[in-house]
CSV table of C-alpha atoms and ligand atoms in Angstrom, one decimal:
chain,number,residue,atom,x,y,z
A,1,UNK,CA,70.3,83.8,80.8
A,2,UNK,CA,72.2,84.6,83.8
A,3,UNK,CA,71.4,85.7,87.3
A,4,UNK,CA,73.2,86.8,90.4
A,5,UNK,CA,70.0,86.4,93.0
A,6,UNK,CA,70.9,86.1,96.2
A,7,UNK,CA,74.5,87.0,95.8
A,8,UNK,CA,76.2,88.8,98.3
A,9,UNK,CA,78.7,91.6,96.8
A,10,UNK,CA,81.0,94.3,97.9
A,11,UNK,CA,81.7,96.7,95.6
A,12,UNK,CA,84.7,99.4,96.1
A,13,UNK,CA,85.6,102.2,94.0
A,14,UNK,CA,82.5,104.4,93.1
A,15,UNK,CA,83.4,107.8,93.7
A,16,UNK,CA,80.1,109.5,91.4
A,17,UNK,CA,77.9,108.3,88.2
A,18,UNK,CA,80.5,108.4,86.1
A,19,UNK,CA,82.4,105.2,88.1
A,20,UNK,CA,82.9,101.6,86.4
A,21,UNK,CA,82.1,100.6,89.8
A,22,UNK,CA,78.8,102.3,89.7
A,23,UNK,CA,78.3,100.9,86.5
A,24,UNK,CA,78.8,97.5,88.0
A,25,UNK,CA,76.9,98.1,90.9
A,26,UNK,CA,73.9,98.6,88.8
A,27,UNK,CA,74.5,95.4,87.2
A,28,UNK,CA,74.8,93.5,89.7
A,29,UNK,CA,71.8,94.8,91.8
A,30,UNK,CA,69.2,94.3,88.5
A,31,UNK,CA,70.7,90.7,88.3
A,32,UNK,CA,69.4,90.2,92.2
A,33,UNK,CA,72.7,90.7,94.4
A,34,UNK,CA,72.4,92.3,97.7
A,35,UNK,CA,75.1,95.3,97.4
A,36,UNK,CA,78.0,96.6,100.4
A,37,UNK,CA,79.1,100.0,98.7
A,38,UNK,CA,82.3,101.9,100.1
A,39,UNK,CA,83.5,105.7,99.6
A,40,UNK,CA,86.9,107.1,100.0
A,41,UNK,CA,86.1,109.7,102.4
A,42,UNK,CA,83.5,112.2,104.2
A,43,UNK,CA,84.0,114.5,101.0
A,44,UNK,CA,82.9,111.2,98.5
A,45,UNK,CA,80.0,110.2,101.1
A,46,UNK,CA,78.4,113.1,99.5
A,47,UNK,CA,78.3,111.7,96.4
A,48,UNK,CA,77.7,108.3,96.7
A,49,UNK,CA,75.4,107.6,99.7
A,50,UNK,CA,72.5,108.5,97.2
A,51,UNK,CA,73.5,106.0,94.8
A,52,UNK,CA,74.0,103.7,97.5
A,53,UNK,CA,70.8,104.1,99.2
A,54,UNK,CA,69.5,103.8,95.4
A,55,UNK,CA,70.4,100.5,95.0
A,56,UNK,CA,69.0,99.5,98.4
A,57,UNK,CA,72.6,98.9,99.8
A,58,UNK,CA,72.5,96.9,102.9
A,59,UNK,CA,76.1,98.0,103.7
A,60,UNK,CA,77.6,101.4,103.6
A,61,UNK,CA,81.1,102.4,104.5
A,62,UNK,CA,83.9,104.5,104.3
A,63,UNK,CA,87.3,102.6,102.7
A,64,UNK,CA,90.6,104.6,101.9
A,65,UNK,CA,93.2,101.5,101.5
A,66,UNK,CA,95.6,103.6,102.9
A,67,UNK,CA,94.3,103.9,106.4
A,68,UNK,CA,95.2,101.0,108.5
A,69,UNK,CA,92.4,99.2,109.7
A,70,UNK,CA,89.6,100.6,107.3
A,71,UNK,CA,89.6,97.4,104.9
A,72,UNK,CA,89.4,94.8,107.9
A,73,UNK,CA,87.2,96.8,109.1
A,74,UNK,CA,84.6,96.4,105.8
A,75,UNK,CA,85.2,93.1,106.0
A,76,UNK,CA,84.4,92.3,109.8
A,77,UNK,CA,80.8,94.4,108.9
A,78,UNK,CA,80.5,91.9,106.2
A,79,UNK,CA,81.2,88.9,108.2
A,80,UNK,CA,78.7,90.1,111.4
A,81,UNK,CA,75.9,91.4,108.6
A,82,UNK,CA,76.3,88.7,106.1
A,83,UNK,CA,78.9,85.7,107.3
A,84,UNK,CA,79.2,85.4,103.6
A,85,UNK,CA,80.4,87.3,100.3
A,86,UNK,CA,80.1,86.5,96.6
A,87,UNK,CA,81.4,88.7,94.6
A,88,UNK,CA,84.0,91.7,95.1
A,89,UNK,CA,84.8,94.4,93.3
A,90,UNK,CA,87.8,96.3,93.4
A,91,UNK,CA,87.7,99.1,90.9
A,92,UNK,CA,90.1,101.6,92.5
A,93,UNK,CA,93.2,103.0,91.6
A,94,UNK,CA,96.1,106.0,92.3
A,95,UNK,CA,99.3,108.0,91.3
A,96,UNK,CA,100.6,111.1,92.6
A,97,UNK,CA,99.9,113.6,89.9
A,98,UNK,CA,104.0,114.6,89.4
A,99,UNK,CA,105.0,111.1,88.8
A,100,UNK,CA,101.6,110.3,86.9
A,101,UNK,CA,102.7,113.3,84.3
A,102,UNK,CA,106.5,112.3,84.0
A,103,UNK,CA,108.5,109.6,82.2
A,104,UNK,CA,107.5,105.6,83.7
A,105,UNK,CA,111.9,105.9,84.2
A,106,UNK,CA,111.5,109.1,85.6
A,107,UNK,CA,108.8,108.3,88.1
A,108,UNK,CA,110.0,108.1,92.3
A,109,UNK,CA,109.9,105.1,94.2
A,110,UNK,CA,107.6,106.6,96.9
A,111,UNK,CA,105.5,107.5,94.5
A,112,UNK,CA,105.8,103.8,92.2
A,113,UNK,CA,105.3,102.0,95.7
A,114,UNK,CA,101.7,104.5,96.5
A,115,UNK,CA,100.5,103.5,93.2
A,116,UNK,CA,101.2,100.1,93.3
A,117,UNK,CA,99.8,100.1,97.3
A,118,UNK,CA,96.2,101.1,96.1
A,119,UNK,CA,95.9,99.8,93.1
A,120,UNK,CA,97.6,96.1,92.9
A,121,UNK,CA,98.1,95.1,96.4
A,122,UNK,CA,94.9,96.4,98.4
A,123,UNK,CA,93.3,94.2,95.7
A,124,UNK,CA,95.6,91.0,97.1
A,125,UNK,CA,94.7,92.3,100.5
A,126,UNK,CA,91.2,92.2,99.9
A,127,UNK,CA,90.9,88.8,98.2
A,128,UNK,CA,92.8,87.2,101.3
A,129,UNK,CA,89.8,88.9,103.6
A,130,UNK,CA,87.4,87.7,100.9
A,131,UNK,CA,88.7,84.3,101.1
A,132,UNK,CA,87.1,82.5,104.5
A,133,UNK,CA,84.0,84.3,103.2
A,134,UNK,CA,83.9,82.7,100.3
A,135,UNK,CA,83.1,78.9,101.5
A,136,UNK,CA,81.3,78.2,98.5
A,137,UNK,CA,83.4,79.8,95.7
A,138,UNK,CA,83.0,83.0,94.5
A,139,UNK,CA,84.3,85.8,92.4
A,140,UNK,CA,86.9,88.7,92.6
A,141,UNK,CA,87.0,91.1,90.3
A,142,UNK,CA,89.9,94.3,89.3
A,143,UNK,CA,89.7,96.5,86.9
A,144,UNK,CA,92.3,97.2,84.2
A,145,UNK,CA,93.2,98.8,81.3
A,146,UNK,CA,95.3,98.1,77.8
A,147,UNK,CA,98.1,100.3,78.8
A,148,UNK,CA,99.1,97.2,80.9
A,149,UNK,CA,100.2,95.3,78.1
A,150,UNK,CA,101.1,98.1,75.1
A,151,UNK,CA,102.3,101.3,75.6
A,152,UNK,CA,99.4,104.1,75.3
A,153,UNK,CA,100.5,107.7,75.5
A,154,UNK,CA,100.1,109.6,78.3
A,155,UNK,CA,99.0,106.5,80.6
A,156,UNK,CA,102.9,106.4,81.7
A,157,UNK,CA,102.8,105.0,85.3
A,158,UNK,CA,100.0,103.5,85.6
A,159,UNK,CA,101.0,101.0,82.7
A,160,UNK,CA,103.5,98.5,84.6
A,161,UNK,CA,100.8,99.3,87.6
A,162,UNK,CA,98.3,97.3,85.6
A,163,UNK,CA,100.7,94.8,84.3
A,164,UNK,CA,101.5,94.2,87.5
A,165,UNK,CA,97.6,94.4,88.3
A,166,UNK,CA,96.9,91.8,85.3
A,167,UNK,CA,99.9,89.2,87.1
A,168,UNK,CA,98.2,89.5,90.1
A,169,UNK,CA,94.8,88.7,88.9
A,170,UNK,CA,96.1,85.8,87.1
A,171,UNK,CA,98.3,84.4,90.5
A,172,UNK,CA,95.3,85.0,92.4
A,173,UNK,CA,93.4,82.9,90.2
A,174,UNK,CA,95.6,79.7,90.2
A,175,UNK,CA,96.0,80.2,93.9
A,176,UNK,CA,92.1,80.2,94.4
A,177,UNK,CA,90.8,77.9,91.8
A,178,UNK,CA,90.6,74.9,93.9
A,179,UNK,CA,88.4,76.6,96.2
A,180,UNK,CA,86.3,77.4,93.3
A,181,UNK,CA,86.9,81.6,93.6
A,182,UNK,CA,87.3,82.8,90.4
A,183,UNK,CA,89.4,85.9,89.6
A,184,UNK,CA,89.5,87.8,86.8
A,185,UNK,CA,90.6,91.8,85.1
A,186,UNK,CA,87.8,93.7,83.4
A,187,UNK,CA,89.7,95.9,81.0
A,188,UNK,CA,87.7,98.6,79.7
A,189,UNK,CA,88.7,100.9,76.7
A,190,UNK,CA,88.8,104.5,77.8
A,191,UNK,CA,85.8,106.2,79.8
A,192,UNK,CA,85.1,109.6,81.0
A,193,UNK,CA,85.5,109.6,84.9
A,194,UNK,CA,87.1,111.5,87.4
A,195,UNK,CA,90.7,108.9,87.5
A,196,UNK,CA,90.2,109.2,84.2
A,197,UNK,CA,90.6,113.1,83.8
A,198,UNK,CA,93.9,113.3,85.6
A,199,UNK,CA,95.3,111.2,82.5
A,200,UNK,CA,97.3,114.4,80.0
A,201,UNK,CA,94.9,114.4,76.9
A,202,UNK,CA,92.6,112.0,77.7
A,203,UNK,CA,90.1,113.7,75.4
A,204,UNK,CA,92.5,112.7,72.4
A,205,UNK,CA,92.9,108.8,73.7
A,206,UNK,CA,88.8,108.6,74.0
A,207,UNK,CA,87.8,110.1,70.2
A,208,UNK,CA,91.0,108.0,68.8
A,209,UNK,CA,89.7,105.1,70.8
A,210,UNK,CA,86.2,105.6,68.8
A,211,UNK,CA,87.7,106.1,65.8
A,212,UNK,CA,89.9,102.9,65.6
A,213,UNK,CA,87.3,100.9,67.5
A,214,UNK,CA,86.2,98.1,64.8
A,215,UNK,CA,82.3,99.3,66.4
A,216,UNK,CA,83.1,102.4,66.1
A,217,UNK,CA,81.7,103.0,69.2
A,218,UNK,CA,83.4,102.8,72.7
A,219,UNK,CA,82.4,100.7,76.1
A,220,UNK,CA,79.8,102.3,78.4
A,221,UNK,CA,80.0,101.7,82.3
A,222,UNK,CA,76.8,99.6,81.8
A,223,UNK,CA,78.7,97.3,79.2
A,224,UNK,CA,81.2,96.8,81.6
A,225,UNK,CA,78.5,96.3,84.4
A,226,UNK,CA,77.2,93.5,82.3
A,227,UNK,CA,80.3,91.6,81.8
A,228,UNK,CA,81.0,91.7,85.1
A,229,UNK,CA,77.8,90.3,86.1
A,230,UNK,CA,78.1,87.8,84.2
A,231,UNK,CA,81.9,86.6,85.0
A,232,UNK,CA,80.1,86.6,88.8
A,233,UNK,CA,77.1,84.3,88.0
A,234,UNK,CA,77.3,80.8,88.2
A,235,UNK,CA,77.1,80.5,84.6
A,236,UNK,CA,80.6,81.4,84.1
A,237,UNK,CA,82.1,78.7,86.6
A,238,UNK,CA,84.6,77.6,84.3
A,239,UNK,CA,85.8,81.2,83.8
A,240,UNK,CA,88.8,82.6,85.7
A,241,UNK,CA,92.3,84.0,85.2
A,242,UNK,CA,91.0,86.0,81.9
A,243,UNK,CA,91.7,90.0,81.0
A,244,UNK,CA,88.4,90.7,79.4
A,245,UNK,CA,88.6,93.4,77.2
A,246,UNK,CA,85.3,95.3,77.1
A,247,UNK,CA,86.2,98.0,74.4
A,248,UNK,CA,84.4,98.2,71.1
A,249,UNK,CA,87.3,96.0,69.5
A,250,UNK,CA,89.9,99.1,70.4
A,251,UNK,CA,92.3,96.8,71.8
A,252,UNK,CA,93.5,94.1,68.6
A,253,UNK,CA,94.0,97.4,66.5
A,254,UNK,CA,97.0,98.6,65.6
B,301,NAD,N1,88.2,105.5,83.0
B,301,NAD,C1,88.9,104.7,82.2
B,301,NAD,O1,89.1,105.0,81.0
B,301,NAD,C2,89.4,103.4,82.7
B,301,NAD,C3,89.8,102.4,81.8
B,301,NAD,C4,90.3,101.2,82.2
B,301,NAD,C5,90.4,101.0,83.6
B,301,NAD,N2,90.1,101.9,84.5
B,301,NAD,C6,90.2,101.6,85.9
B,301,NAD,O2,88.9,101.6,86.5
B,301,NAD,C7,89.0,101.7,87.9
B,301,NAD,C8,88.0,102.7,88.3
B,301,NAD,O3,88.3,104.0,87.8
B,301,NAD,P1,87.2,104.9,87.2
B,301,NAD,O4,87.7,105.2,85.8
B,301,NAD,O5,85.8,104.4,87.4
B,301,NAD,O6,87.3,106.3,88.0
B,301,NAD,P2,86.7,106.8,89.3
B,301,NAD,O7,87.4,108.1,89.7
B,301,NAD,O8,85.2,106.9,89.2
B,301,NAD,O9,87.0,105.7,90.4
B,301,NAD,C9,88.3,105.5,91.0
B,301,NAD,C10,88.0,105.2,92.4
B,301,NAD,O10,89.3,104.9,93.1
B,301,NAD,C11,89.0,105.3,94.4
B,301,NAD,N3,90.3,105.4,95.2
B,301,NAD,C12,91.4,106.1,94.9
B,301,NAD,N4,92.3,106.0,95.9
B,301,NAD,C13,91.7,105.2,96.9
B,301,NAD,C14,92.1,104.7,98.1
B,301,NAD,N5,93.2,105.0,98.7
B,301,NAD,N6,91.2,103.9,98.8
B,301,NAD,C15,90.0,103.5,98.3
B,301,NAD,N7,89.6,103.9,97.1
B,301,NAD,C16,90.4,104.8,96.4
B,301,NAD,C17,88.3,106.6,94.3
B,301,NAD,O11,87.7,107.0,95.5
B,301,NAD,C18,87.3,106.3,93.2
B,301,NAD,O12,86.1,105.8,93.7
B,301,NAD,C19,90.5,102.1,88.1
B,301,NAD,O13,91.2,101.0,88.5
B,301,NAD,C20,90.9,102.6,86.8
B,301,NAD,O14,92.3,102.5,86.6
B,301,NAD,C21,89.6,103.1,84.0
């Protein structure tokens, strides 16, 4: 029905095989895209140079969004390796633990501006790299969640971080349109990964997610992986702007 052959893709965020990203990455690589997998660090190159090398990655980097240089950098091996790229992926995101665990009015400013740094703007600063290496259109891709929109206990931050994610997506997308790059939010309902575990009583969220779910059953990272290879084939050309919720239904109940 759909295919991504020949694509080019960078996907950034995998930290084990638990990640959306990874998820995604598998996706895209059984739909015929040639993969550029990051990790954070020397302590996450561990962990995910074996799935890398699974998927036959062509490109393999470190990327912490914080370092100065280290996202250029990705993107200058891209443009010698490839002179191209597709798709991207940016399925990362952070808050200090202490402001994470407080009240949204309670939380600092340093830590407000960190979170907002890694997870909202490194995605604007990567779709402007993306950009010239996109000639021919292409797709960008973040990665949200409902607590952008309502209020789900115990998400605190991280909620006006993904509204302001979601806005983002959707600027990005009129911006880019013309030049036929598409951008969109996946928006998952709750999985069991490691961002996900420093969420207070994410347990709870995940079996009242399944519960309330109209399927009864929640979102695996390889459902997300397949919407996302399909918002990146050329079959959804018309697509953009769009927070897609991936989540059993969770999301339109009460
Ligand atoms: N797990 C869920 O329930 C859920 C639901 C909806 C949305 N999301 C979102 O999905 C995305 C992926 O998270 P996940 O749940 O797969 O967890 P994960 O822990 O597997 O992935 C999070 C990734 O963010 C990366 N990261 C953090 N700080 C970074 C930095 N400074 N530079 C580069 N990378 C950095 C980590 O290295 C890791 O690979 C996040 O945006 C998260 O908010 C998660």
């Amino acid at each position: 029905m759909f295919s991504m052959s020949g694509q080019k893709v960078l996907v950034v965020g995998i930290a084990n095989q638990n990640s959306i990203a990874w998820g995604c990455a598998q996706a895209f690589r059984a739909q015929g895209a040639d993969l550029a997998i990051t990790w954070l660090n020397e302590k996450a190159e561990r962990f995910v140079r074996p799935l890398a090398e699974e998927l036959g990655a062509e490109i393999t980097m470190p990327l912490d969004v914080t370092q100065p240089g280290q996202t250029e950098a990705v993107f200058q091996e891209i443009t010698d390796r490839w002179g191209r790229l597709d798709t991207l992926l940016h399925s990362i995101a952070f808050a200090p633990r202490e402001d994470l665990h407080g009240r949204v009015v309670d939380c600092s400013a340093a830590g407000f501006g960190l979170a907002m740094d890694v997870s909202v703007h490194s995605f604007l600063r990567m779709i402007r790299l993306a950009e010239p290496l996109m000639r021919n259109g292409g797709c960008c891709l973040s990665v949200s969640f409902l607590g952008a929109s309502r209020v789900v206990r115990h998400y605190n931050m991280m909620g006006p971080v993904k509204a302001a994610l979601e806005s983002a997506t959707r600027y990005a997308a009129a911006e880019l349109g013309s030049q036929g790059i598409r951008v969109h939010a996946l928006s998952p309902g709750p999985l069991a990964t490691r961002a996900a575990s420093g969420i207070d009583h994410f347990d709870d969220l995940l079996d009242q997610a399944a519960a309330r779910a109209p399927t009864r059953q929640l979102a695996t990272i390889e459902d997300v992986g397949a919407m996302a290879a399909f918002l990146a084939s050329n079959e959804a050309r018309t697509l953009t702007g769009g927070v897609h919720d991936i989540d059993g239904g969770f999301s339109i109940t009460a």
